[in-house]
JSON list of C-alpha atoms in Angstrom, two decimals:
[
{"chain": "B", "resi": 756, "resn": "UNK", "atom": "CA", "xyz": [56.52, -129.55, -8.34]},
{"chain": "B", "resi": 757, "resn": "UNK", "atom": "CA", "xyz": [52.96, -129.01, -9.69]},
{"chain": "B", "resi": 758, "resn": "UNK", "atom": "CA", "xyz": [52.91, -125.43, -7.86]},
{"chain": "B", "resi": 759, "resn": "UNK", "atom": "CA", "xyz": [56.20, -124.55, -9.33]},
{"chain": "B", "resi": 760, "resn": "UNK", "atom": "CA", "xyz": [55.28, -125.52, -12.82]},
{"chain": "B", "resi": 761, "resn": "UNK", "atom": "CA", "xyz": [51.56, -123.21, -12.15]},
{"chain": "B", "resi": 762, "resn": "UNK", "atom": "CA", "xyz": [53.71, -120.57, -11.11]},
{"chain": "B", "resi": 763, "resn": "UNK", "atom": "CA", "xyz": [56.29, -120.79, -14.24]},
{"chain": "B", "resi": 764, "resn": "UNK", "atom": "CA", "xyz": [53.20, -120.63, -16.43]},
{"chain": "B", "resi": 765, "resn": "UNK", "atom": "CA", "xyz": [50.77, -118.54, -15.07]},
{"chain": "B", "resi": 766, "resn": "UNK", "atom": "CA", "xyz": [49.69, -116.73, -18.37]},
{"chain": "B", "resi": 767, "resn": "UNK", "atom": "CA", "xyz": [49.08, -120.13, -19.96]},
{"chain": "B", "resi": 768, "resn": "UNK", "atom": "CA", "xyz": [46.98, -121.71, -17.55]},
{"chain": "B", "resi": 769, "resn": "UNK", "atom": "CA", "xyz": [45.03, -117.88, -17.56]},
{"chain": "B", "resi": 770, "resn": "UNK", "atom": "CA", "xyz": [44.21, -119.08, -20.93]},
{"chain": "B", "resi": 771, "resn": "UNK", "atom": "CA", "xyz": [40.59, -120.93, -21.49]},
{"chain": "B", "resi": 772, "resn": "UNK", "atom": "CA", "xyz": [41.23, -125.14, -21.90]},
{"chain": "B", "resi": 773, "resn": "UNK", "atom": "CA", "xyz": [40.58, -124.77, -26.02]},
{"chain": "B", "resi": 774, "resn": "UNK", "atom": "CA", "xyz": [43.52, -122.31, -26.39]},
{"chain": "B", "resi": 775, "resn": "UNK", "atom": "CA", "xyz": [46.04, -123.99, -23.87]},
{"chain": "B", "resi": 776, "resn": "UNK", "atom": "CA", "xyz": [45.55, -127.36, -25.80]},
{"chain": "B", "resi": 777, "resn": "UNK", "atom": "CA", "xyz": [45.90, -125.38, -28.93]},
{"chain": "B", "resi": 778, "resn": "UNK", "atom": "CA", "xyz": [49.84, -124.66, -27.71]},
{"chain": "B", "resi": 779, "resn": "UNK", "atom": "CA", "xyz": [50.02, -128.05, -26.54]},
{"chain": "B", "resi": 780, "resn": "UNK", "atom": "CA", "xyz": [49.59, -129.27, -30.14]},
{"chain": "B", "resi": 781, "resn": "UNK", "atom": "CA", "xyz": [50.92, -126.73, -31.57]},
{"chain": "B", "resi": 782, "resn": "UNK", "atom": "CA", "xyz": [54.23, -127.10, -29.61]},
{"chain": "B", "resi": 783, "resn": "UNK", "atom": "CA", "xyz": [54.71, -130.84, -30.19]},
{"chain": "B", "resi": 784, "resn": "UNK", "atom": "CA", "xyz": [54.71, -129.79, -34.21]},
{"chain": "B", "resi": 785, "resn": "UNK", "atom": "CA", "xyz": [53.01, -133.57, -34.79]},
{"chain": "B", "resi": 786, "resn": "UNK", "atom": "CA", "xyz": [49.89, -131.96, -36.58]},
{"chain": "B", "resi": 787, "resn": "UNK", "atom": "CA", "xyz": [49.78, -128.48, -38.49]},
{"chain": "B", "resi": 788, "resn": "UNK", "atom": "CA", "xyz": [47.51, -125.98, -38.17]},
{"chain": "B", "resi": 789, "resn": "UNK", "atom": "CA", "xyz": [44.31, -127.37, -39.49]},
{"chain": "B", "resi": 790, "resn": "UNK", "atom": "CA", "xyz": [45.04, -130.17, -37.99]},
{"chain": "B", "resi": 791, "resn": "UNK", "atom": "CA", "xyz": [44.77, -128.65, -34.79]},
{"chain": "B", "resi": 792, "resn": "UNK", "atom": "CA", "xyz": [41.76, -127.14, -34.94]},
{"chain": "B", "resi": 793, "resn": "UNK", "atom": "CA", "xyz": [40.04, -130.25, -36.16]},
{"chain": "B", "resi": 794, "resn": "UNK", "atom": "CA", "xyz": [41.31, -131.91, -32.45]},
{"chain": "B", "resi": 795, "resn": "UNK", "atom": "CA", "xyz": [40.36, -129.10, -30.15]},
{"chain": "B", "resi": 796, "resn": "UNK", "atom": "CA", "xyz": [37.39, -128.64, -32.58]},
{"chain": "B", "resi": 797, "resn": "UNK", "atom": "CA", "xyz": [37.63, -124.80, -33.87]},
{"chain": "B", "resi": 798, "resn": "UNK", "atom": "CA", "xyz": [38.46, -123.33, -37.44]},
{"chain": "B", "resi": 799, "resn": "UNK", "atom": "CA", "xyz": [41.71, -122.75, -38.36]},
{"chain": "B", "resi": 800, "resn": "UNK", "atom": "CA", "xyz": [40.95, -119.17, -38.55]},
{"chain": "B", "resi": 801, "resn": "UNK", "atom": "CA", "xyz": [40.14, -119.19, -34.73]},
{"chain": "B", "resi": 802, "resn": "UNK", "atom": "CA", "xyz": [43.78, -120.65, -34.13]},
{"chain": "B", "resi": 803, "resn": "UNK", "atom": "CA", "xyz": [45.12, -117.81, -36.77]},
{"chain": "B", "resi": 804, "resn": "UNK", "atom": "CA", "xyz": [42.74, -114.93, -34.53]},
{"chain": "B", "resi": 805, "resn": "UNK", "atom": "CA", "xyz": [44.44, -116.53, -31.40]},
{"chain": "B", "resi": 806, "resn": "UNK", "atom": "CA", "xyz": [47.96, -116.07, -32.81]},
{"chain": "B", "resi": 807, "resn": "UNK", "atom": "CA", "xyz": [47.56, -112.45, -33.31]},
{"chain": "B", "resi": 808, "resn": "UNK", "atom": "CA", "xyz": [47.11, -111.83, -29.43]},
{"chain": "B", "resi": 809, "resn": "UNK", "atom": "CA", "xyz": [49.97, -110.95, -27.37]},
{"chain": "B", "resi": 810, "resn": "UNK", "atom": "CA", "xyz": [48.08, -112.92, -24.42]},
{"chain": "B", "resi": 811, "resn": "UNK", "atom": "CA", "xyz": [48.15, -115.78, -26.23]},
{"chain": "B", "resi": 812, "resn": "UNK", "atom": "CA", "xyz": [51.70, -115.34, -27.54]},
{"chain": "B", "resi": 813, "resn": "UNK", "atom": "CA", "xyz": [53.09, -114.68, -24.29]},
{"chain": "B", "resi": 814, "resn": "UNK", "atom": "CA", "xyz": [51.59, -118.26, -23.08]},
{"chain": "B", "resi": 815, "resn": "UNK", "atom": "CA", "xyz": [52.56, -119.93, -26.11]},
{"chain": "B", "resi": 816, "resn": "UNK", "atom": "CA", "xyz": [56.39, -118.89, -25.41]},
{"chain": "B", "resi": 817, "resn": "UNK", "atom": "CA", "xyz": [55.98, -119.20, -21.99]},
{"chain": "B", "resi": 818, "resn": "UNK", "atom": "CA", "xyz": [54.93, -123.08, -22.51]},
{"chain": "B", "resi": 819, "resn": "UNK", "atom": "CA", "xyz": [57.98, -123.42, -25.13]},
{"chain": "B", "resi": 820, "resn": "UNK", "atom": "CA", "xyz": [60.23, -122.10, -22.59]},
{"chain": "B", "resi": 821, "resn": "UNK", "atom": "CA", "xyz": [59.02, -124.65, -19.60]},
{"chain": "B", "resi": 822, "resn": "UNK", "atom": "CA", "xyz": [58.74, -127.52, -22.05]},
{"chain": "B", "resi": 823, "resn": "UNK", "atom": "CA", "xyz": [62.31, -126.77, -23.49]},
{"chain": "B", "resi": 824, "resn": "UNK", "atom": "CA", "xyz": [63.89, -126.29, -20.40]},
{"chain": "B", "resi": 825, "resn": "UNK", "atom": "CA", "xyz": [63.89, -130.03, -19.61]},
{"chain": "B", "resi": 826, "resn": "UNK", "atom": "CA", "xyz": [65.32, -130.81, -23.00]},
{"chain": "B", "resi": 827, "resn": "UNK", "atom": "CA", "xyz": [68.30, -128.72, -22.61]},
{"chain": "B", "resi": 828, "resn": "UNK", "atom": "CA", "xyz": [70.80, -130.80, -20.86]},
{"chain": "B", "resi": 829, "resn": "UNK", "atom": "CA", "xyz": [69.64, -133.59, -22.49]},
{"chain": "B", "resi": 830, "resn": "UNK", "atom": "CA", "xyz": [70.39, -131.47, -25.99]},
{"chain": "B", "resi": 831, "resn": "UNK", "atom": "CA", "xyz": [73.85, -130.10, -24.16]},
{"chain": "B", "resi": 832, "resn": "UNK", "atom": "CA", "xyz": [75.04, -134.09, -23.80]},
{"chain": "B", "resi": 833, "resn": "UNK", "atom": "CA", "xyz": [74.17, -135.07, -27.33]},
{"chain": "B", "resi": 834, "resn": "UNK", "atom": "CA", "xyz": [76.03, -131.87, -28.74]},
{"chain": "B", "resi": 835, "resn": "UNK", "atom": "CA", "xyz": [79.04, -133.18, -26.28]},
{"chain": "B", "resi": 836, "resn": "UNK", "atom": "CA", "xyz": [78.87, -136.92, -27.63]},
{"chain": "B", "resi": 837, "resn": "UNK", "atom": "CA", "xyz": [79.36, -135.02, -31.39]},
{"chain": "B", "resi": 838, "resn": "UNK", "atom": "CA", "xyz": [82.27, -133.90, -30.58]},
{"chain": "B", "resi": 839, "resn": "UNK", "atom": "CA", "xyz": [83.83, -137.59, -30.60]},
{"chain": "B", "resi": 840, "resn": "UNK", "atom": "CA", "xyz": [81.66, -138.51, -34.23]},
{"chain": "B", "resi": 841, "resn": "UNK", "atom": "CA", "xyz": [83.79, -139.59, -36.67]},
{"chain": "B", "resi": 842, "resn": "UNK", "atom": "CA", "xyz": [83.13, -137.21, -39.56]},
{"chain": "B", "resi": 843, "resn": "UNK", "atom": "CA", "xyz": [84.79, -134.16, -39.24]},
{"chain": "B", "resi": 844, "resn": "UNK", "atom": "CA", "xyz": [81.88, -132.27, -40.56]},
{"chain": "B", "resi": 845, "resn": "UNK", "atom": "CA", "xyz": [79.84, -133.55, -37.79]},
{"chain": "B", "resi": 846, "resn": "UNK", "atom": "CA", "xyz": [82.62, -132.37, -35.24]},
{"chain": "B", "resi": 847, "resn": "UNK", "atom": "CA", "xyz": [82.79, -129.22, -36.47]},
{"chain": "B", "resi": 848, "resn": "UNK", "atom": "CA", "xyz": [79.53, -128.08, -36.81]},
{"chain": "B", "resi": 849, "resn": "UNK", "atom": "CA", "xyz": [79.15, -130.02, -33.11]},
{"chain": "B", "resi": 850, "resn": "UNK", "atom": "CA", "xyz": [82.35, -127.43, -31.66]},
{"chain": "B", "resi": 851, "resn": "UNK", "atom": "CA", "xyz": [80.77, -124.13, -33.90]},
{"chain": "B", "resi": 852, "resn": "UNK", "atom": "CA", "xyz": [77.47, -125.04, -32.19]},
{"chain": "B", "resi": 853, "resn": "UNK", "atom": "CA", "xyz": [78.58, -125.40, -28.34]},
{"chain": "B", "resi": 854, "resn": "UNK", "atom": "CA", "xyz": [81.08, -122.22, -29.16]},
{"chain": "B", "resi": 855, "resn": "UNK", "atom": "CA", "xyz": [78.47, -119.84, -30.69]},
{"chain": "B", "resi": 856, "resn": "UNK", "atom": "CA", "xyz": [75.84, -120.45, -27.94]},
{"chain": "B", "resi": 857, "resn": "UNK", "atom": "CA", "xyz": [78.36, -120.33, -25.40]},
{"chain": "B", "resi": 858, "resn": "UNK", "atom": "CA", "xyz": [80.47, -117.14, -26.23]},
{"chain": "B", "resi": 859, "resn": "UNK", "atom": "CA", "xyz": [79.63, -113.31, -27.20]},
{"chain": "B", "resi": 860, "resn": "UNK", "atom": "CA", "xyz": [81.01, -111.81, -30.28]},
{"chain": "B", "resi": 861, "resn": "UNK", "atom": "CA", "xyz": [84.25, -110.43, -28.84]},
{"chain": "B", "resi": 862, "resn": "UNK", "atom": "CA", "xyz": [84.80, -113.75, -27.53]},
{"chain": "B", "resi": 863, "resn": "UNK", "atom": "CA", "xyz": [84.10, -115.47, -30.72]},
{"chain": "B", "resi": 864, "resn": "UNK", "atom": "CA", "xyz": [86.60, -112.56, -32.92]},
{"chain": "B", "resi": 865, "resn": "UNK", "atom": "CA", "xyz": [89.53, -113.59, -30.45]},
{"chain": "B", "resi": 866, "resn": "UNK", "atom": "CA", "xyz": [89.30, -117.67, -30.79]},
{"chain": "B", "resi": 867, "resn": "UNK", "atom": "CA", "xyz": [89.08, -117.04, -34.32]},
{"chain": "B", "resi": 868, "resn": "UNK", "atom": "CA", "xyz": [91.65, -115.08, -34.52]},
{"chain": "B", "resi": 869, "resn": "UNK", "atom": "CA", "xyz": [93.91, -117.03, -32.27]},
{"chain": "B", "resi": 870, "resn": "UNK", "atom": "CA", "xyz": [93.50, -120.47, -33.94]},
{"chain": "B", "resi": 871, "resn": "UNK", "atom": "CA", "xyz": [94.36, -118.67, -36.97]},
{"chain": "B", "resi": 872, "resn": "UNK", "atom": "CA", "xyz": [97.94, -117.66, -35.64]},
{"chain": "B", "resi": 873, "resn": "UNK", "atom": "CA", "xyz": [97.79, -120.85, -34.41]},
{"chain": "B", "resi": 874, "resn": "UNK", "atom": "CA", "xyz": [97.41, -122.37, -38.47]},
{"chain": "B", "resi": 875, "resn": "UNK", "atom": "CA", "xyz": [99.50, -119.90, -39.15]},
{"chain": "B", "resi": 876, "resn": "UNK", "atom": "CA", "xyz": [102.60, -121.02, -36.82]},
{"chain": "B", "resi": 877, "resn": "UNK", "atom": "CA", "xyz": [102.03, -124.29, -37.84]},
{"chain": "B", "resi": 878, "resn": "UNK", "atom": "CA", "xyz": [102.32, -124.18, -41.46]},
{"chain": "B", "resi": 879, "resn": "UNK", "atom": "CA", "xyz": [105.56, -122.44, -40.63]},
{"chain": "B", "resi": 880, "resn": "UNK", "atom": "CA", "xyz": [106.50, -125.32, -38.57]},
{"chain": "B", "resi": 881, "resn": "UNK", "atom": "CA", "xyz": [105.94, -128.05, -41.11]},
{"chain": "B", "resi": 882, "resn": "UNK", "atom": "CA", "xyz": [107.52, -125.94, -44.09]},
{"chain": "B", "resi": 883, "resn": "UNK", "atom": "CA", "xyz": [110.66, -126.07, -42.10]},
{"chain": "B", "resi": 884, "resn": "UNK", "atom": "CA", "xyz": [110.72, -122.27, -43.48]},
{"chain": "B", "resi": 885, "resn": "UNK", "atom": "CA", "xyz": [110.87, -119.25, -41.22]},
{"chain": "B", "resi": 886, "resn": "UNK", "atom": "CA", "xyz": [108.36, -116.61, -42.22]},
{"chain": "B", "resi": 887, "resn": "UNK", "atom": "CA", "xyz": [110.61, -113.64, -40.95]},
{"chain": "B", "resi": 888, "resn": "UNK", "atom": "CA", "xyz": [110.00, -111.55, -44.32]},
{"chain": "B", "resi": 889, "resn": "UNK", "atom": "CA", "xyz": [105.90, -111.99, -43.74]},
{"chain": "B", "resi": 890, "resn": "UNK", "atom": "CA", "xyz": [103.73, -110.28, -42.09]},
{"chain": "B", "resi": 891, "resn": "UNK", "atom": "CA", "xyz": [100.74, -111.55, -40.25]},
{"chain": "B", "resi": 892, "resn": "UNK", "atom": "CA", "xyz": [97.62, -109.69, -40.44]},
{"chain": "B", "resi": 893, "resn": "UNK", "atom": "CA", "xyz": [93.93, -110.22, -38.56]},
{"chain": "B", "resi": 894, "resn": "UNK", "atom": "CA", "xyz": [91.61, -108.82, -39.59]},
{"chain": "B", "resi": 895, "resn": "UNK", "atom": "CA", "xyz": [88.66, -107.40, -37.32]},
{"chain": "B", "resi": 896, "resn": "UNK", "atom": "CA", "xyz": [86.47, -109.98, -37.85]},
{"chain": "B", "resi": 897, "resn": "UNK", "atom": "CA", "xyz": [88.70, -112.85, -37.31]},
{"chain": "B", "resi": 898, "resn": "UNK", "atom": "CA", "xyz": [90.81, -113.54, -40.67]},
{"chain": "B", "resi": 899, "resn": "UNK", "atom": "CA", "xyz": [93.95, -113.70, -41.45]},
{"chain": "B", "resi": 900, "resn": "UNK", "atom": "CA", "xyz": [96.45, -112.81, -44.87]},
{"chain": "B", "resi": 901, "resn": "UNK", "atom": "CA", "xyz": [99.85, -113.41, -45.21]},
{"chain": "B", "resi": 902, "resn": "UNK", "atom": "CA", "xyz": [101.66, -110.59, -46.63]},
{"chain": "B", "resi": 903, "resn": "UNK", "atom": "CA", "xyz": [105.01, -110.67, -48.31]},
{"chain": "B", "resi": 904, "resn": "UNK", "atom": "CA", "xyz": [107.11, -107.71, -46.28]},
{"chain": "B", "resi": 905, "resn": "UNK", "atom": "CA", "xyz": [108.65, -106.78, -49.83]},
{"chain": "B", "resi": 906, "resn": "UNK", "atom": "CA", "xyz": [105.54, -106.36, -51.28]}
]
C-alpha cells in the first residue's frame, strides 16, 4: 500500500517537507493561509510564491486527487441515502446531482426532454381531456410548449 500511494504521488513527495505539509494544511481547509505559514513556519508570501509554480500545483492536485479518492464512495452513498430524504428539495437536488455527474450533455437533453412528454402525457391523463388539437414541442435544450394547432 505505502509503495502504491509513493507511486500515485510522486511529484508531491519530490517536493521539500515545508511545501508538502503546506498542501497537507492547505487541503484539510482547517486553517487559511496565514495560518499555515505560521505552522510550517514561513511567510505567507512564501506559500503565495509556492502557489505560482506549476511543480507545486501539480503536487497540490495530485494530493487532492489521492486524498479525495477515498472519499468518493463514501460521498456516492450519502448522495444515494438523499434520495429517500423527506423534503423534496433535498431529493431533487440529491437526483440533479447523481444525474449531472453521471451523464454527458446529450444524455442529460434526452431525460429532460423525455420526462417532459412524460408531464406532458400525464396532465392529459388527469384532465380526462385529449390533447389531439395540440401540439407538443421540445425544444433543443430540453423544454417543452404546448401549442394550440389553431393557433
Amino acid at each position: 500500500m505505502k509503495s502504491d500511494k509513493i507511486r500515485q504521488l510522486t511529484t508531491f513527495y519530490s517536493l521539500p517537507k515545508k511545501q508538502q505539509k503546506t498542501i497537507m494544511l492547505l487541503f484539510s481547509g482547517e486553517m487559511n493561509q496565514g495560518e499555515v505559514a505560521d505552522n510550517v513556519g514561513i511567510s505567507r508570501t512564501t506559500i503565495s510564491a509556492w502557489k505560482q509554480k506549476e511543480v507545486f500545483r501539480q503536487a497540490q492536485d495530485e494530493y487532492n486527487r489521492f486524498m479525495l479518492r477515498d472519499l468518493t464512495s463514501e460521498a456516492i452513498m450519502t448522495m444515494r441515502e438523499l434520495l429517500d430524504a423527506r423534503s423534496e428539495m433535498v431529493r431533487f437536488s440529491a437526483a440533479k446531482d447523481i444525474l449531472d455527474r453521471s451523464m454527458n450533455d446529450a444524455q442529460i437533453r434526452k431525460a429532460e426532454a423525455d420526462a417532459d412528454i412524460a408531464e406532458f402525457k400525464a396532465k392529459e391523463a388527469r384532465s380526462g381531456e385529449s390533447n389531439e388539437g395540440q401540439t407538443l414541442i421540445v425544444d433543443d435544450v430540453g423544454g417543452i410548449e404546448d401549442e394550440d394547432a389553431g393557433s
